[in-house]
Amino acid sequence: MRGARSAKWVAIAAVVALSATACGGGSGDGGSDGGNKAAIDPNGTFTVESGEPENPLQPANTMESYGSIVINSLFTGLVDYDSSGKIVYMNAESVDTKDSKTFTVKLKSGWKFHDGTPVTAESYVKAWNWAAAPANKQTNSFWFSDIKGYDQVAPESGAPKAKELSGLKVVDDTTFTIELTKAIPYFVYKLGYQVFSPLPESFYADPKAAGEKPIGNGPYKFVSWDHKKAITVAKNADYKGSNAAKNGGVVFKNYSTPETAYEDLKSGNLDVITQVAPKDLPVYKQDLGDRAVDQAYSAIQSIAPAFYSKQFKDINPKVIQGLSRAIDRDTITKTVLQGTREPATGWVAKGVLGYEPDAAGDVTKYDPAAAKALIKEGGGVPGNAITIQFNADGGHKEWVEAVCNSITNATGVKCSGDSKADFQADLQARKAKEVKSFYRSGWVLDFPMNANFIRDLFGTKSDGNQSGFSNKTLDASIAAADSAPTLDESVKKYQEIEKQLPNYMPSIPLWYYKINAGYSEKVSGVQFGQDGDPILTGVQVKKK
Amino acid sequence: MGRYVARRLLQMIPVFFGTTLLIFLMVYALPGDPVQGLFGDKGGSPQVIAALRHEYGLDQNIFVQYFNYMKGIILHADFGTQIASGRPVTDVLGDAFPVTLRLGGFAFAIEIVIGVSLGVFAGLHAGRAADTAVLLITLLLISVPVFVLGFLLKWIFADELQLLEPNVNDPTNYGQLLMPAIVLATASLAYVSRLTRTSIAENMRADYVRTAIAKGLPRRRVVTVHLMRNSMIPVVTYLGTDIGGLLGGAVITEGIFNIQGIGGTIYQSIIRREGTTLVGLVTILVLVYLVASLLVDLLYAVLDPRIRYA
């Protein structure tokens, strides 16, 4: 989570925090050149602020953003999204389905890996089978769990009963089919995530070595990885995709803190930064002028009640509604958060398909009188005191205190922060169901559709559901939305579900994230995708 | 002498095992799990988590883990595998150590040269204005926190005067390492000069110095050979323990100047609950400390032949 990263002087802490949510999400290829008149050098290279990836550079093994940004530059999957959340076909010619359960993928011909071998249907099927097998210990292997046969390859307990996913079948060199265990109208969206990248045959000879020197099929070729210093990639001249690089290559330079990266940006040693440290936020727009970036991206911060706790077991949702209305989001985002966030008006972040403004209705509007009335109506907050659990290493302390003050001032409910030393400890308390009252929760998109912000957080058995929230009616609505015959209908049904959420209050949405970043005078056309990463291929380097 | 060295080396063994076991237990006692941490908020497939935990031996008893780890280090010089990156810890150390060694060595050189010269200068002028000035300056250096000094230097030399690069982009470039080395050296430098000053000032009044002067030896020779040699004993003791401190304590300096060395790696390993990486690092730092203190003790005999080892 980027918010976690920005405030900590050692970004490392945040890398861990990042892995929390900064997975995935593709990036649309915007890339206008920003009306710049300077001559462009198509072979010029530039540097981007980054850090040491957590894992070897294998597509299915990369969760945090330092690795993701490199993987995304080296691999191109079947599909990608544009900035409004619409599907763009990349390596796929088409992905067809009649029942949202069996998909036929046709590949564009002529695509090659960087080692010259062709990208075939086999390159995908074999890669997915390899990544899904628990023996290969890929951190993102659960992404294949929708595909038929996953329970055989990775059974809940005991030895695997099969080596390959029975739902994947190669038809010919450029065609394969995917069969799911049940219909998912938006499965095509998931295919945009880098875990579904193809792998060349050479990968399997030594996957570990391949993670050090990845061979992909994307707009950039891997050049070198100087551990803890930099990763260099160069333009792939043979690239067939629509997002061919407009520059000669990228150097991902390691920075331990956003402050140092900002200094290097100012002194001309760095071209693109991905975040501005809180210390520099008040001045960065003045320093950088029109090279300062201030843009929304698809992530949301909220606080979630621990529904398993004594306090919130069988709570009347009106109480949580009341607490939500006691939070003055406008003032807090403007003052404490220095305009780096935008008040949330629903549970689905901006920039994804199905986002609707004001989806939560009145619930996110500040109104102390209504807040008091709602809490009273709902029977009051048990104990008349709440705590918000957060990790102290992520820069959350300030806003947690501000939210607490706002709640106490408006309703008289006592509120205090429950600080855990770091993200690891915070996570452990959540996993062990030891959260006393509320905990801080953040979510960055996996794929740009509203289902990702509803189903994956509030479904009883969803991966992201750590609050113990469970509601049969909502589960049934989610199941109905998932079995909708078309994507559009599924999106609509999820929009209806979002409108119902105030009746359940599975969490209190606080604000949407924004990207506060910047770039040097050497480059132009720098844009950021919904996932918060810069769109590298669109960057243009000026002639010296 | 030989027996003394052998005895000291033998003493290192329990210290070595004690410190490493303590670190192991401390990391184990912290809440949080390095494998869970890889997956963050989203959780991972339980099969993969189990497989990873098994691979790193985390499903075993802590003492079994410690025993296996020590066996690896002693028998195969194998420091284990970093859980986050899957790279051998020796590789991780190999990346970080040269950087910190260069920075620490540079700082150490600055500390000795400037610290000792300032101290000798002040000591020889004890009680006069020059002495007071040195005492004031060193007091200031001791009391200013490292990060304040770091930001001050950056602001003055990089932002305003634009003489130096604000951060280290190439750790082999000594021009870029200059500022962090100065920051790292300052506090110790002040202690070194104060120690030297006191020692020199005291010995100036010693009989043997008076004798040397009475013999008609040139002042230079009195100071460099007779006075310095005896006065260096407390300073060398301090310098010896400071070597380890410079290597391990560079967390803040490395953070301020974006240096990817030992300090950052230690910090990162604690945050990620990477027991193996941390123990590997600390093991090497413990060895550096032990060897440095042994060297210091041996140096005593060189500086003052009256000191003998049984």
mmCIF file of C-alpha atoms in Angstrom, chain A residues 8-10 12-13 15-16 19-21 23 52 54-56 63 134 137-139 141-142 150 154-156 208 227-229 253-257 260 263-264 267 269 422 424-425 427-428 430-431 442-444 446 463 466, chain B residues 31-34 36-45 47-48 51-52 55 83-87 95-96 99 151 154 159 165-167 169 171 251-252 254-261 264-265 267-268 270-273:
data_model
loop_
_atom_site.group_PDB
_atom_site.id
_atom_site.type_symbol
_atom_site.label_atom_id
_atom_site.label_comp_id
_atom_site.label_asym_id
_atom_site.label_seq_id
_atom_site.Cartn_x
_atom_site.Cartn_y
_atom_site.Cartn_z
ATOM 1 C CA LYS A 8 8.263 5.716 6.560
ATOM 2 C CA TRP A 9 11.846 6.743 6.239
ATOM 3 C CA VAL A 10 12.928 3.256 5.406
ATOM 4 C CA ILE A 12 11.607 -1.498 3.331
ATOM 5 C CA ALA A 13 9.058 -1.648 6.073
ATOM 6 C CA VAL A 15 7.685 -3.046 0.938
ATOM 7 C CA VAL A 16 6.221 -5.577 3.253
ATOM 8 C CA SER A 19 2.798 -6.675 -0.638
ATOM 9 C CA ALA A 20 -0.440 -6.326 1.215
ATOM 10 C CA THR A 21 -2.266 -4.677 -1.497
ATOM 11 C CA CYS A 23 -0.610 -6.444 -6.457
ATOM 12 C CA GLU A 52 14.927 -4.330 -4.367
ATOM 13 C CA GLU A 54 11.197 -9.152 -2.661
ATOM 14 C CA ASN A 55 11.208 -12.271 -4.776
ATOM 15 C CA PRO A 56 12.980 -13.679 -7.812
ATOM 16 C CA MET A 63 3.260 -9.526 -5.330
ATOM 17 C CA PRO A 134 2.345 -25.927 -4.701
ATOM 18 C CA LYS A 137 6.022 -22.298 -4.185
ATOM 19 C CA GLN A 138 4.731 -19.390 -6.215
ATOM 20 C CA THR A 139 3.239 -16.772 -3.908
ATOM 21 C CA SER A 141 -0.562 -19.618 -7.035
ATOM 22 C CA PHE A 142 -4.081 -19.187 -5.614
ATOM 23 C CA TYR A 150 -7.031 -26.757 -9.109
ATOM 24 C CA ALA A 154 -3.261 -28.212 -4.923
ATOM 25 C CA PRO A 155 -5.575 -30.107 -2.560
ATOM 26 C CA GLU A 156 -6.329 -28.531 0.810
ATOM 27 C CA LYS A 208 15.579 -20.043 -10.064
ATOM 28 C CA HIS A 227 21.233 -6.475 -6.509
ATOM 29 C CA LYS A 228 20.134 -3.695 -4.166
ATOM 30 C CA LYS A 229 21.329 -1.084 -6.653
ATOM 31 C CA LYS A 253 17.101 2.483 -9.196
ATOM 32 C CA ASN A 254 16.920 1.450 -5.568
ATOM 33 C CA TYR A 255 16.079 4.088 -3.021
ATOM 34 C CA SER A 256 15.763 3.409 0.661
ATOM 35 C CA THR A 257 13.605 6.439 1.363
ATOM 36 C CA THR A 260 16.452 10.643 -0.935
ATOM 37 C CA GLU A 263 16.570 14.965 -3.627
ATOM 38 C CA ASP A 264 17.999 12.988 -6.510
ATOM 39 C CA SER A 267 19.627 17.260 -8.518
ATOM 40 C CA ASN A 269 20.170 11.998 -10.817
ATOM 41 C CA ASP A 422 5.034 -2.968 12.452
ATOM 42 C CA GLN A 424 4.046 -7.968 10.437
ATOM 43 C CA ALA A 425 2.707 -7.670 13.969
ATOM 44 C CA LEU A 427 -1.040 -8.703 10.219
ATOM 45 C CA GLN A 428 -0.479 -11.407 12.785
ATOM 46 C CA ARG A 430 -5.551 -9.771 12.300
ATOM 47 C CA LYS A 431 -4.885 -13.364 11.221
ATOM 48 C CA GLY A 442 -6.390 -0.872 2.707
ATOM 49 C CA TRP A 443 -7.109 -2.290 -0.709
ATOM 50 C CA VAL A 444 -5.482 -1.630 -4.090
ATOM 51 C CA ASP A 446 -6.249 -6.497 -8.494
ATOM 52 C CA ASP A 463 -9.204 -14.012 0.740
ATOM 53 C CA GLN A 466 -10.197 -10.584 7.701
ATOM 54 C CA PRO B 31 5.185 -11.405 16.649
ATOM 55 C CA GLY B 32 4.884 -11.964 12.906
ATOM 56 C CA ASP B 33 5.861 -14.689 10.511
ATOM 57 C CA PRO B 34 8.295 -14.169 7.603
ATOM 58 C CA GLN B 36 2.986 -14.969 6.027
ATOM 59 C CA GLY B 37 4.608 -11.585 5.453
ATOM 60 C CA LEU B 38 5.339 -12.527 1.840
ATOM 61 C CA PHE B 39 1.629 -12.632 1.145
ATOM 62 C CA GLY B 40 0.488 -9.510 2.958
ATOM 63 C CA ASP B 41 -3.181 -8.665 3.253
ATOM 64 C CA LYS B 42 -4.380 -11.062 0.609
ATOM 65 C CA GLY B 43 -3.280 -14.283 2.213
ATOM 66 C CA GLY B 44 -1.837 -17.100 0.151
ATOM 67 C CA SER B 45 -2.701 -20.647 -0.688
ATOM 68 C CA GLN B 47 -0.298 -25.364 0.461
ATOM 69 C CA VAL B 48 2.300 -22.877 -0.721
ATOM 70 C CA ALA B 51 5.689 -25.772 1.483
ATOM 71 C CA LEU B 52 7.680 -22.578 2.092
ATOM 72 C CA GLU B 55 11.659 -25.435 2.984
ATOM 73 C CA ILE B 83 13.166 -15.941 2.800
ATOM 74 C CA ALA B 84 11.963 -12.882 0.947
ATOM 75 C CA SER B 85 14.272 -13.116 -2.059
ATOM 76 C CA GLY B 86 15.164 -16.793 -1.982
ATOM 77 C CA ARG B 87 18.827 -15.786 -2.354
ATOM 78 C CA ASP B 95 26.314 -7.224 -1.718
ATOM 79 C CA ALA B 96 26.000 -5.265 1.484
ATOM 80 C CA VAL B 99 29.583 -1.062 0.642
ATOM 81 C CA PHE B 151 20.240 16.931 6.692
ATOM 82 C CA LYS B 154 22.941 17.902 2.564
ATOM 83 C CA ASP B 159 21.088 22.042 -2.127
ATOM 84 C CA GLU B 165 25.825 14.992 -4.741
ATOM 85 C CA PRO B 166 23.006 14.693 -2.194
ATOM 86 C CA ASN B 167 22.937 10.901 -2.238
ATOM 87 C CA ASN B 169 24.360 6.541 -6.376
ATOM 88 C CA PRO B 171 29.075 3.299 -3.607
ATOM 89 C CA VAL B 251 21.510 2.323 9.964
ATOM 90 C CA ILE B 252 20.607 5.988 10.199
ATOM 91 C CA GLU B 254 22.787 4.704 5.382
ATOM 92 C CA GLY B 255 19.122 5.608 5.407
ATOM 93 C CA ILE B 256 19.743 9.335 5.053
ATOM 94 C CA PHE B 257 22.174 8.949 2.160
ATOM 95 C CA ASN B 258 20.490 6.038 0.422
ATOM 96 C CA ILE B 259 23.343 3.600 0.881
ATOM 97 C CA GLN B 260 22.398 -0.042 0.464
ATOM 98 C CA GLY B 261 24.661 -1.524 3.118
ATOM 99 C CA GLY B 264 19.625 -1.196 5.955
ATOM 100 C CA THR B 265 19.876 -4.945 5.599
ATOM 101 C CA TYR B 267 16.720 -3.110 9.620
ATOM 102 C CA GLN B 268 14.972 -4.913 6.795
ATOM 103 C CA ILE B 270 14.165 -7.334 11.614
ATOM 104 C CA ILE B 271 11.088 -5.901 9.970
ATOM 105 C CA ARG B 272 10.607 -9.064 7.957
ATOM 106 C CA ARG B 273 11.397 -11.393 10.835
#
